PDB file of C-alpha atoms in Angstrom:
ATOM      1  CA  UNK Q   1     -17.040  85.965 -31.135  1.00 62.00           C
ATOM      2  CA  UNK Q   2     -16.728  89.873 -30.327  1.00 80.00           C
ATOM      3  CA  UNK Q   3     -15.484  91.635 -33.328  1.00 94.00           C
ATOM      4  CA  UNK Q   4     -13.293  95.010 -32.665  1.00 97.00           C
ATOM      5  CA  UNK Q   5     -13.235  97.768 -35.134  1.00 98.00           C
ATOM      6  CA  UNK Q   6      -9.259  97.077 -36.777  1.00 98.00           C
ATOM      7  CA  UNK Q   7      -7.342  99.393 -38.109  1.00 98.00           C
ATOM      8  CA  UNK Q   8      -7.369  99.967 -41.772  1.00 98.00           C
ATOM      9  CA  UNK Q   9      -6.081 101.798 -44.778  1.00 98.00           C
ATOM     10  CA  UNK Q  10      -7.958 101.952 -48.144  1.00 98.00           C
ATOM     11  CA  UNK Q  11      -6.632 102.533 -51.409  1.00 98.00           C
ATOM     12  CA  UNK Q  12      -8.117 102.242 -54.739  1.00 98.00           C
ATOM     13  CA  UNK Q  13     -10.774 103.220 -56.742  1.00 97.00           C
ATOM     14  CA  UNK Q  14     -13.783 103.066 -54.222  1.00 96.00           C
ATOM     15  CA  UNK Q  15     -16.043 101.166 -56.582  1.00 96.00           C
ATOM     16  CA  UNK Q  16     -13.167  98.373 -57.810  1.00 97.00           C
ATOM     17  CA  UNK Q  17     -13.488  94.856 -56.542  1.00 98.00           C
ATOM     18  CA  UNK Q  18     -11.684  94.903 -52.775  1.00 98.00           C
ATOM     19  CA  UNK Q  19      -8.608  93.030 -51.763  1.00 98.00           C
ATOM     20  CA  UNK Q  20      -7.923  93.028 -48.776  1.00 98.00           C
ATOM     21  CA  UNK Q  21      -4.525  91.973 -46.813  1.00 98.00           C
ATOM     22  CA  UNK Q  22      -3.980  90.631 -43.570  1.00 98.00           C
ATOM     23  CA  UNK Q  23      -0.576  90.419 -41.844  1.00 97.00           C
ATOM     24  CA  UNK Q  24       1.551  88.125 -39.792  1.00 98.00           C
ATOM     25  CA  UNK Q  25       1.852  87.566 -36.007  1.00 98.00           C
ATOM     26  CA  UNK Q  26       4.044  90.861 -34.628  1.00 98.00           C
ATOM     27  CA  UNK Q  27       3.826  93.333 -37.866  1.00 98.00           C
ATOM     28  CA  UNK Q  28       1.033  95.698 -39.307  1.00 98.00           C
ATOM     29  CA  UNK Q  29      -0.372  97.010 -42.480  1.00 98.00           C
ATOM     30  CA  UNK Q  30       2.786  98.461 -44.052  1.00 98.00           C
ATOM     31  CA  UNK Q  31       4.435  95.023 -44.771  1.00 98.00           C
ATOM     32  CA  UNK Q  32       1.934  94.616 -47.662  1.00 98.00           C
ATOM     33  CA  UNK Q  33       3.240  98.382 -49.042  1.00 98.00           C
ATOM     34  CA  UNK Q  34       4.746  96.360 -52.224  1.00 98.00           C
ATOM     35  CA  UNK Q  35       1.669  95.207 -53.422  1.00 98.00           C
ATOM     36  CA  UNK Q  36      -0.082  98.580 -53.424  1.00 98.00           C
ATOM     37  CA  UNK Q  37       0.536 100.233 -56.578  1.00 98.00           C
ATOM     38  CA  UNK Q  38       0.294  97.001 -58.528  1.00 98.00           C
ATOM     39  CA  UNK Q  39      -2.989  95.921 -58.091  1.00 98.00           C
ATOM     40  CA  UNK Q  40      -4.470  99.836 -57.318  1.00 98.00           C
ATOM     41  CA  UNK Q  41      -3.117  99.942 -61.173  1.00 98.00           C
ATOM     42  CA  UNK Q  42      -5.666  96.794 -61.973  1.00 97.00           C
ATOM     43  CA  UNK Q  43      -8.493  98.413 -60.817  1.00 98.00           C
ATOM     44  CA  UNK Q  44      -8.358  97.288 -57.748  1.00 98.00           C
ATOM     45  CA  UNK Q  45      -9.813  98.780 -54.391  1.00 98.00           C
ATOM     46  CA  UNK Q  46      -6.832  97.452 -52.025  1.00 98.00           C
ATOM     47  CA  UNK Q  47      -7.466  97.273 -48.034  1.00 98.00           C
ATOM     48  CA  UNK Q  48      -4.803  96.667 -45.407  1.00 98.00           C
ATOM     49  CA  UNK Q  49      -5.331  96.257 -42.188  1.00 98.00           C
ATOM     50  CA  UNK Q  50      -3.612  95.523 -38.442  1.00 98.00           C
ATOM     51  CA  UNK Q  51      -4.728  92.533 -36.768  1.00 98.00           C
ATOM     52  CA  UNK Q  52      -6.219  92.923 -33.412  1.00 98.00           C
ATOM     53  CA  UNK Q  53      -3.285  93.583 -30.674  1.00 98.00           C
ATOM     54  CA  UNK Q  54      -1.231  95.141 -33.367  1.00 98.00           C
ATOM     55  CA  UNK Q  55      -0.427  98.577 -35.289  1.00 98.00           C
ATOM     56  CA  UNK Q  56      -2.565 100.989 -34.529  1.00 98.00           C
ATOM     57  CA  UNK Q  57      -5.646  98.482 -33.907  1.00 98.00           C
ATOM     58  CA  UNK Q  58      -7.493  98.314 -30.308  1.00 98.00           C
ATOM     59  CA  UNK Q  59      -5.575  95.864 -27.947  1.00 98.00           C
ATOM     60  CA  UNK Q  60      -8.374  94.162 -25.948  1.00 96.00           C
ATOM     61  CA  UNK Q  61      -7.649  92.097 -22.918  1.00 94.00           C
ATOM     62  CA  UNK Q  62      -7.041  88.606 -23.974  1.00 93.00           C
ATOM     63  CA  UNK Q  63      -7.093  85.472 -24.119  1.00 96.00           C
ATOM     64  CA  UNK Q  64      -7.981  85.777 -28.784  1.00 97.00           C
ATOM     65  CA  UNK Q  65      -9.182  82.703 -30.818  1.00 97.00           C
ATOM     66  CA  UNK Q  66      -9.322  82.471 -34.343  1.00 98.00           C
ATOM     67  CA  UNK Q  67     -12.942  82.897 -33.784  1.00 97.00           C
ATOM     68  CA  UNK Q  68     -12.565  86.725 -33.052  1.00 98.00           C
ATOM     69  CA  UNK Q  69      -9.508  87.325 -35.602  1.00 98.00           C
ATOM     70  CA  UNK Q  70     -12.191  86.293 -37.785  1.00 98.00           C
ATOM     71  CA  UNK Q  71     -15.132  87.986 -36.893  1.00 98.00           C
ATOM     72  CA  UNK Q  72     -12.539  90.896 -37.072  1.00 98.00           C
ATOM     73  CA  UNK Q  73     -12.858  90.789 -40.818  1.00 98.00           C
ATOM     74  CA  UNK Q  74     -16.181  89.881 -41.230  1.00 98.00           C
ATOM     75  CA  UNK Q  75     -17.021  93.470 -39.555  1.00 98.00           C
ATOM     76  CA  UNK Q  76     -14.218  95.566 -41.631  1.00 98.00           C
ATOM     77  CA  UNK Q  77     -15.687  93.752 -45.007  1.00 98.00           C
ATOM     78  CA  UNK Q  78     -19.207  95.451 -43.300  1.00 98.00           C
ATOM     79  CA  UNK Q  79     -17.427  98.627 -42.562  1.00 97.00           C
ATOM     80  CA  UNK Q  80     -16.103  98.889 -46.206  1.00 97.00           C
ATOM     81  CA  UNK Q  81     -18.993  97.900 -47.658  1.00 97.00           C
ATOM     82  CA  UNK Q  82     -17.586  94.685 -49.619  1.00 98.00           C
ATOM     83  CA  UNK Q  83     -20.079  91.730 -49.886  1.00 97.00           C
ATOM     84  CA  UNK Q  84     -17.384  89.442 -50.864  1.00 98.00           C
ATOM     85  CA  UNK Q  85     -13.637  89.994 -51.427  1.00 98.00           C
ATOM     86  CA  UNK Q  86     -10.226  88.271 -52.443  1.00 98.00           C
ATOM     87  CA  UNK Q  87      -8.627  87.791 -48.906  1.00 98.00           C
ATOM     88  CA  UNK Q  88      -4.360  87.948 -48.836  1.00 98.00           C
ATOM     89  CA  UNK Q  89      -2.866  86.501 -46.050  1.00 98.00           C
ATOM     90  CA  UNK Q  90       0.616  86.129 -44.531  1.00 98.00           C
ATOM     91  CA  UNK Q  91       0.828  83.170 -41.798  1.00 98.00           C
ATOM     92  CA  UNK Q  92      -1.690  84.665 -39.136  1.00 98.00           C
ATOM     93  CA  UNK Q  93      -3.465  86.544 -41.875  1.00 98.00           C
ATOM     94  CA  UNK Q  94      -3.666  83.227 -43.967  1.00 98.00           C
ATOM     95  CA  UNK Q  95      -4.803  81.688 -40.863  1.00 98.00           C
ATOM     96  CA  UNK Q  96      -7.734  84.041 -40.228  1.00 98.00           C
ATOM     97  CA  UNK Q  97      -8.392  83.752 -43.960  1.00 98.00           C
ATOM     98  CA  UNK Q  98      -8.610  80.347 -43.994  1.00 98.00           C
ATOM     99  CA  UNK Q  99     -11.140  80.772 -41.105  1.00 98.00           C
ATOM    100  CA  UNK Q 100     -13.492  83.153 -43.305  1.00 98.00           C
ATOM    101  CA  UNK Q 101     -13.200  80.047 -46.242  1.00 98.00           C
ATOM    102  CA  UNK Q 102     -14.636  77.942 -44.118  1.00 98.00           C
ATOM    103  CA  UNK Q 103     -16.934  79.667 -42.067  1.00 98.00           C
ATOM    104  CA  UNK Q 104     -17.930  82.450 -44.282  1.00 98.00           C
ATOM    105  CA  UNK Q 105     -17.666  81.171 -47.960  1.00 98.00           C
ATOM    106  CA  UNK Q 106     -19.833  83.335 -49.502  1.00 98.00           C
ATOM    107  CA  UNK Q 107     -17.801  86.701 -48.244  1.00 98.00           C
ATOM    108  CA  UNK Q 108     -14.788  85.328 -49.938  1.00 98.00           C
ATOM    109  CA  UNK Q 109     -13.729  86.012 -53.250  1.00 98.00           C
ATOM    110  CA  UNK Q 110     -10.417  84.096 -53.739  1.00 98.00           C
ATOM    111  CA  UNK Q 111      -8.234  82.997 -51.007  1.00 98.00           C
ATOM    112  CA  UNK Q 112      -4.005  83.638 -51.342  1.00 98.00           C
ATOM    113  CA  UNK Q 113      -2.278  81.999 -48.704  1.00 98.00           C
ATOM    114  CA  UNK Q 114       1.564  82.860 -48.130  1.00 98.00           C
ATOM    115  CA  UNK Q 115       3.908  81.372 -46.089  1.00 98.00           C
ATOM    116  CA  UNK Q 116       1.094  79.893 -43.423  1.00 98.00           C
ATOM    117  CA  UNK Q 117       0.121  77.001 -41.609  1.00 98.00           C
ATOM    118  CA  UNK Q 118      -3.407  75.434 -40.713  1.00 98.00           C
ATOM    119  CA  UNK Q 119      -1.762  73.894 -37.769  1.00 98.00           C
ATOM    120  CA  UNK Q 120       1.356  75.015 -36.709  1.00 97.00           C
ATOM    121  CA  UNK Q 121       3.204  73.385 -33.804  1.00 91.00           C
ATOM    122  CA  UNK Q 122       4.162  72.617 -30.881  1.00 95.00           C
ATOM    123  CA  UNK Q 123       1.772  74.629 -28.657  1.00 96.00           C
ATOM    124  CA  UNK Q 124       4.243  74.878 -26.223  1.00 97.00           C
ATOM    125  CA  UNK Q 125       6.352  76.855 -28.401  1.00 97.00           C
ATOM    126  CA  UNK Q 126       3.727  79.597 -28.663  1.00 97.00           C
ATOM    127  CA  UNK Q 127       3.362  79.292 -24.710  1.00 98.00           C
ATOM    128  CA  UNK Q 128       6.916  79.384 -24.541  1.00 98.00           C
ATOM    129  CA  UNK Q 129       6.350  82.675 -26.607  1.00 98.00           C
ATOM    130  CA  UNK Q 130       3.949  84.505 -25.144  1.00 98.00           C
ATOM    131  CA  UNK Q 131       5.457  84.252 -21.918  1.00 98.00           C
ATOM    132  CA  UNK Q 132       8.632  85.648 -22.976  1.00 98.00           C
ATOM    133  CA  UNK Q 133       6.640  88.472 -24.644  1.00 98.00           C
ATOM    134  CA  UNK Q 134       4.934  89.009 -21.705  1.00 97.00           C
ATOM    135  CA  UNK Q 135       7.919  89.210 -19.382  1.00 98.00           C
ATOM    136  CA  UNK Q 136      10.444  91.290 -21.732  1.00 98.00           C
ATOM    137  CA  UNK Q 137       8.353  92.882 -24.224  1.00 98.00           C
ATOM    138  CA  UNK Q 138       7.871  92.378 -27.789  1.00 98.00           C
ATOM    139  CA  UNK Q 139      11.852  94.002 -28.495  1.00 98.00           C
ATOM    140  CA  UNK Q 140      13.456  91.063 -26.693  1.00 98.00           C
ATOM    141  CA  UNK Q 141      12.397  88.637 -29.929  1.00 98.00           C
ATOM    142  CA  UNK Q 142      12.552  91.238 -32.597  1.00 98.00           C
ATOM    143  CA  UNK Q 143      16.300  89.768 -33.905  1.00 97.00           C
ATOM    144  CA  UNK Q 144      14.929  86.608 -33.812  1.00 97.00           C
ATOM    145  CA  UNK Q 145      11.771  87.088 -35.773  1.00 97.00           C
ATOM    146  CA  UNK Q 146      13.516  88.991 -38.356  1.00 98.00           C
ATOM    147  CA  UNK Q 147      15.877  86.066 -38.750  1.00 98.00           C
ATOM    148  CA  UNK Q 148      12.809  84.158 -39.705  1.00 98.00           C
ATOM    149  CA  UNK Q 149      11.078  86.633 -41.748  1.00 98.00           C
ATOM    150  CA  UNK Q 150      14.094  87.296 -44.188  1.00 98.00           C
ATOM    151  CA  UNK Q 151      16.806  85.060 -45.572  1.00 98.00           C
ATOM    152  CA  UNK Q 152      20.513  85.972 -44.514  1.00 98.00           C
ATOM    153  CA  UNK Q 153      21.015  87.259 -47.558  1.00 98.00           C
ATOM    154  CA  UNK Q 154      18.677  89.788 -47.901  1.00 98.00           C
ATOM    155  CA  UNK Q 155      19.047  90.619 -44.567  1.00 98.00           C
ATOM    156  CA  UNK Q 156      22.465  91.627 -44.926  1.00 98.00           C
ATOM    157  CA  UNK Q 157      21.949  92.763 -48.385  1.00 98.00           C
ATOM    158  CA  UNK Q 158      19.269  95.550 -47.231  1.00 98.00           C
ATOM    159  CA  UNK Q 159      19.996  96.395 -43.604  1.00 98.00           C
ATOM    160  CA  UNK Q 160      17.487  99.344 -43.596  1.00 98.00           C
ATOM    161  CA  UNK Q 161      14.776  97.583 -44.243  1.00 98.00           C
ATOM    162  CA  UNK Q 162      15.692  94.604 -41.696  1.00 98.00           C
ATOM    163  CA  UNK Q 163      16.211  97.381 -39.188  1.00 98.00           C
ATOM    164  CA  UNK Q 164      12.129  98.620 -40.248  1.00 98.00           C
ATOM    165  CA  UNK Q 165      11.340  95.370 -39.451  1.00 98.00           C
ATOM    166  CA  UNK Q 166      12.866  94.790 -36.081  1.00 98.00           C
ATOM    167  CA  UNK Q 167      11.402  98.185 -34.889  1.00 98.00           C
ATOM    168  CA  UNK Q 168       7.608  97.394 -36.456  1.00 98.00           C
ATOM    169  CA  UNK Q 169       8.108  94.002 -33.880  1.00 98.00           C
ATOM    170  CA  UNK Q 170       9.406  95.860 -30.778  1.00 98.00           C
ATOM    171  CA  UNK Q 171       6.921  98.626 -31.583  1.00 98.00           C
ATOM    172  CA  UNK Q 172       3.824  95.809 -31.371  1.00 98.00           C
ATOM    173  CA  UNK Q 173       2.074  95.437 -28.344  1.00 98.00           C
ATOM    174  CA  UNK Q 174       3.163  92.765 -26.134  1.00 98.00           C
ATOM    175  CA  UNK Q 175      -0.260  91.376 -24.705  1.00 97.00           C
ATOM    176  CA  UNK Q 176      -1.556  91.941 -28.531  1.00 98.00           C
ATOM    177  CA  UNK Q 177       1.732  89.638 -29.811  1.00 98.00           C
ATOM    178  CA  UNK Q 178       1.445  86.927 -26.850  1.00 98.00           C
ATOM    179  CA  UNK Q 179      -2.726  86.833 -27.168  1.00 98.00           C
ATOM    180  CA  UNK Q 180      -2.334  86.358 -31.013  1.00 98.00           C
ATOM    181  CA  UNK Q 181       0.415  83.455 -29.934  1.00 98.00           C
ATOM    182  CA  UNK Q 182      -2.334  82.188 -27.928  1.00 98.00           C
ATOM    183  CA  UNK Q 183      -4.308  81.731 -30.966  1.00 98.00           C
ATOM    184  CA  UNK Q 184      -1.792  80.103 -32.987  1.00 98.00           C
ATOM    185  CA  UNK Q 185      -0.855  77.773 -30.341  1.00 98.00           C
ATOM    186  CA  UNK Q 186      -4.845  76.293 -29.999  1.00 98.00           C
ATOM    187  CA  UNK Q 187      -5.448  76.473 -34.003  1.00 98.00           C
ATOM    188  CA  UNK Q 188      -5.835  73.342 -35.757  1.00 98.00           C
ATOM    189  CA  UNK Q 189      -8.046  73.790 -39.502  1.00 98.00           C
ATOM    190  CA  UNK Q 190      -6.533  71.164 -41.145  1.00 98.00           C
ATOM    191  CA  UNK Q 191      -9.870  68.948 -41.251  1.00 98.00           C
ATOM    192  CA  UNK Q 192     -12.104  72.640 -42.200  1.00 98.00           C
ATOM    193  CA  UNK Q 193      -9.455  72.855 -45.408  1.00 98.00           C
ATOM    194  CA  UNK Q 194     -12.085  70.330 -47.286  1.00 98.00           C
ATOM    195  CA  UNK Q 195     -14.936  73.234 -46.994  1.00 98.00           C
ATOM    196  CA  UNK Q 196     -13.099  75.957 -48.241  1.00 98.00           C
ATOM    197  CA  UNK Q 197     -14.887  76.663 -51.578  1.00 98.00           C
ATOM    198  CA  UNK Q 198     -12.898  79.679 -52.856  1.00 98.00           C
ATOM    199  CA  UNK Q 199     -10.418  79.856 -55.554  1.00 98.00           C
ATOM    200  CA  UNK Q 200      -7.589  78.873 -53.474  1.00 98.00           C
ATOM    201  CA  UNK Q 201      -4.180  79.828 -54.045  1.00 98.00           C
ATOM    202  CA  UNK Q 202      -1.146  78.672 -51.313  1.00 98.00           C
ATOM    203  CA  UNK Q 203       2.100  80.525 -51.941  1.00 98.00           C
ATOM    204  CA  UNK Q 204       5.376  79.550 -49.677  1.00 98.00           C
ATOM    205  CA  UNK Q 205       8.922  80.680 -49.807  1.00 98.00           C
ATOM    206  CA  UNK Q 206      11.011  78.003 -50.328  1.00 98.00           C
ATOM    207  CA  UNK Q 207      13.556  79.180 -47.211  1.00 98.00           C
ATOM    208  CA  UNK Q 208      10.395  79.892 -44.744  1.00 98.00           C
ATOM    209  CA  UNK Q 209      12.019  78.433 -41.920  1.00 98.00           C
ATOM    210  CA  UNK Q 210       8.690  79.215 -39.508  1.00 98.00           C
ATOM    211  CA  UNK Q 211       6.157  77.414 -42.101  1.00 98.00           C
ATOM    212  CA  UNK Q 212       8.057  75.758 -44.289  1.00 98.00           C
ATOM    213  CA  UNK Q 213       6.473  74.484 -48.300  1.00 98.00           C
ATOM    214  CA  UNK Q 214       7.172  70.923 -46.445  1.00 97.00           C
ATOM    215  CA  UNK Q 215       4.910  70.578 -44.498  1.00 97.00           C
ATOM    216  CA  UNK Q 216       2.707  73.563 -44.501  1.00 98.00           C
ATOM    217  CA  UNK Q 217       2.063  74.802 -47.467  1.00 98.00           C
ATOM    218  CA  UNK Q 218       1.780  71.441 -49.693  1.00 98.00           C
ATOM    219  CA  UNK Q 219      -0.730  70.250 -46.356  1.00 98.00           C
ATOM    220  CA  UNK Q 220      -2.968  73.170 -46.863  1.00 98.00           C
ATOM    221  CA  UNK Q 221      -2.806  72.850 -50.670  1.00 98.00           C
ATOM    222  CA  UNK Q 222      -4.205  68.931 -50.786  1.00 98.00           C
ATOM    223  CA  UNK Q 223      -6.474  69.804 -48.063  1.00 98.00           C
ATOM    224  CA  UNK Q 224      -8.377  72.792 -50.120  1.00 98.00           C
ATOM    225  CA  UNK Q 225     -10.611  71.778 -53.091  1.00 98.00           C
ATOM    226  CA  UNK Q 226      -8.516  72.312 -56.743  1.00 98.00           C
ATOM    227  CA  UNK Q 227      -5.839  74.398 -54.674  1.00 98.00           C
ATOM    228  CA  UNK Q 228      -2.750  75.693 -56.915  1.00 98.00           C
ATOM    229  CA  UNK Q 229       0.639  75.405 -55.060  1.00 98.00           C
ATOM    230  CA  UNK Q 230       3.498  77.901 -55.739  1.00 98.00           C
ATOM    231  CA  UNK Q 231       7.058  77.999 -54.247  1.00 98.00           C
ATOM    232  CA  UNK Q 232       9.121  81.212 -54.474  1.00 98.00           C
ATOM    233  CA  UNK Q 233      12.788  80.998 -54.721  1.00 98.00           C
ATOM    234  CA  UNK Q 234      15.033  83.264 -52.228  1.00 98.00           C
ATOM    235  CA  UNK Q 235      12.038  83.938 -50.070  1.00 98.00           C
ATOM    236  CA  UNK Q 236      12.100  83.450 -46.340  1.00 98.00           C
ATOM    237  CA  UNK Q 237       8.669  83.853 -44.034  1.00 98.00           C
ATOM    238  CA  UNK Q 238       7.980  87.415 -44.764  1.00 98.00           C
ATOM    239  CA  UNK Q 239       7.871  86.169 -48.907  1.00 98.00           C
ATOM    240  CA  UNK Q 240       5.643  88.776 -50.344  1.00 98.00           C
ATOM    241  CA  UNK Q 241       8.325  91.383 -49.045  1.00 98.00           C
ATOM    242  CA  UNK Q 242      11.083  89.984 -49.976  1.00 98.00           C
ATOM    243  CA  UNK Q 243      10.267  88.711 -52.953  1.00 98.00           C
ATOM    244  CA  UNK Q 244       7.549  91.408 -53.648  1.00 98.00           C
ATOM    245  CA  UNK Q 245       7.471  90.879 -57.587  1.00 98.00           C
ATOM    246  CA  UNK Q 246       6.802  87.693 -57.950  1.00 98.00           C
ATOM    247  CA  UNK Q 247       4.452  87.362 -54.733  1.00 98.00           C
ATOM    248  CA  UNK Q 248       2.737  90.120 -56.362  1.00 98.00           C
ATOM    249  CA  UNK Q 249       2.696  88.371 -60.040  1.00 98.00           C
ATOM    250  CA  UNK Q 250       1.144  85.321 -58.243  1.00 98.00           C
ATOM    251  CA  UNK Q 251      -1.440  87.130 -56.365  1.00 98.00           C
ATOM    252  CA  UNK Q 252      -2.678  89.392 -59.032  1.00 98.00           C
ATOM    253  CA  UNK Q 253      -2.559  86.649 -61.796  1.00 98.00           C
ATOM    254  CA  UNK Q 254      -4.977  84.580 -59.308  1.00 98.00           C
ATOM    255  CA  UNK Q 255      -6.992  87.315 -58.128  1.00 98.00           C
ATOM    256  CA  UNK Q 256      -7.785  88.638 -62.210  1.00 97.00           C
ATOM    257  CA  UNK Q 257      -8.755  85.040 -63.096  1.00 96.00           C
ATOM    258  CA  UNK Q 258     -11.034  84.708 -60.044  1.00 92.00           C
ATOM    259  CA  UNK Q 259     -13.256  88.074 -60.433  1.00 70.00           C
TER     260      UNK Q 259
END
């Protein structure tokens, strides 16, 4: 494990408990903008951050395991001076957050999981992937990933912000997008989920077409000790913004009782 020095914003009152959010496989800090004001209201000292390979973080030469995405946060907790925190993640953040459950337990607060996976198939999809990535650049699956992120319906319904979305993909770095693939593809924490000692909350959107509740999030749910299991209505992968209230209701209401 090498940890690199992400990219971060802070927000907050410097001396409330920290959250901090961690983002999905091809988009940065500024999907969690929803949840800001909310829990900054709370009292709450709210980090965001870009995973390795994406936003404005360093892009070293690949190939990533979960390993590093997770010694990634380990050093930004350091750098922020948090001995523990509640750790938000969306797929690839929830991933990495599930990693610092198991192998860091007593840096972690709480645990919310949206729309995620602990194993999260085929690998030759993620090959498949990357190499694409690799070859076109990160634009030539932007329409694509959107289609996943947001349901038809709000796709339509708010072009703008579907339009935000497909340039925050084609703006990512392709080796950062097809290394991170590379960790997806050789992930597998289904038989870690047992160790995770945190106050574990698993949130999916019920039209997540990339990690659907069935399997995913119901699998990661049974695995974790005492987990709570939430479906959102109307919410596709990218849940917390597109259904930003309630995701935000669920997370706060779990992150209050757990401090």
């Amino acid at each position: 494990m090498s940890a690199v020095r992400v990219h971060r914003v802070l927000e907050g009152p410097v001396d409330g408990p920290v959250v901090v959010f961690g983002n999905s496989v091809g988009s940065d800090y500024r999907v969690w903008a929803p949840q800001v004001a909310p829990l900054v209201a709370r009292g709450f000292r709210v980090v965001r951050y870009d995973t390795r390979g994406h936003g404005a973080s360093p892009v070293p030469p690949g190939p990533y395991e979960l390993d590093d995405l997770g010694a990634d946060l380990l050093a930004l907790l350091d750098d922020v001076g948090a001995e523990r925190a509640h750790v938000v993640g969306l797929s690839l953040g929830g991933m990495t957050g599930m990693w610092a459950g198991i192998h860091a337990p007593e840096r972690v607060a709480s645990l919310t999981l949206c729309c995620t996976s602990a194993k999260l198939g085929p690998p030759e999809m993620w090959v498949d992937r990357a190499a694409k990535v690799r070859a076109e650049g990160t634009g030539s699956i932007a329409e694509a990933a959107v289609g996943r992120w947001l349901t038809p319906a709000y796709a339509q319904a708010h072009p703008d912000e579907a339009e935000f979305l497909r340039g925050m993909i084609a703006a990512t770095p392709s080796e950062g997008y097809a290394a991170c693939c590379g960790v997806i593809e050789r992930m597998d924490l289904l038989a870690g989920l047992p160790k995770i000692s945190a106050p574990t909350l698993v949130v999916s959107g019920a039209e997540d077409p990339a990690t659907p509740p069935e399997p995913h999030g119901r699998l990661i749910a049974e695995g974790v000790p005492g987990a709570r299991f939430e479906v959102v209505a109307s919410a596709a992968h990218l849940g917390s913004y597109e259904q930003p209230a309630e995701f935000t209701r669920l997370i706060l209401e779990h992150i209050t009782e757990a401090k």
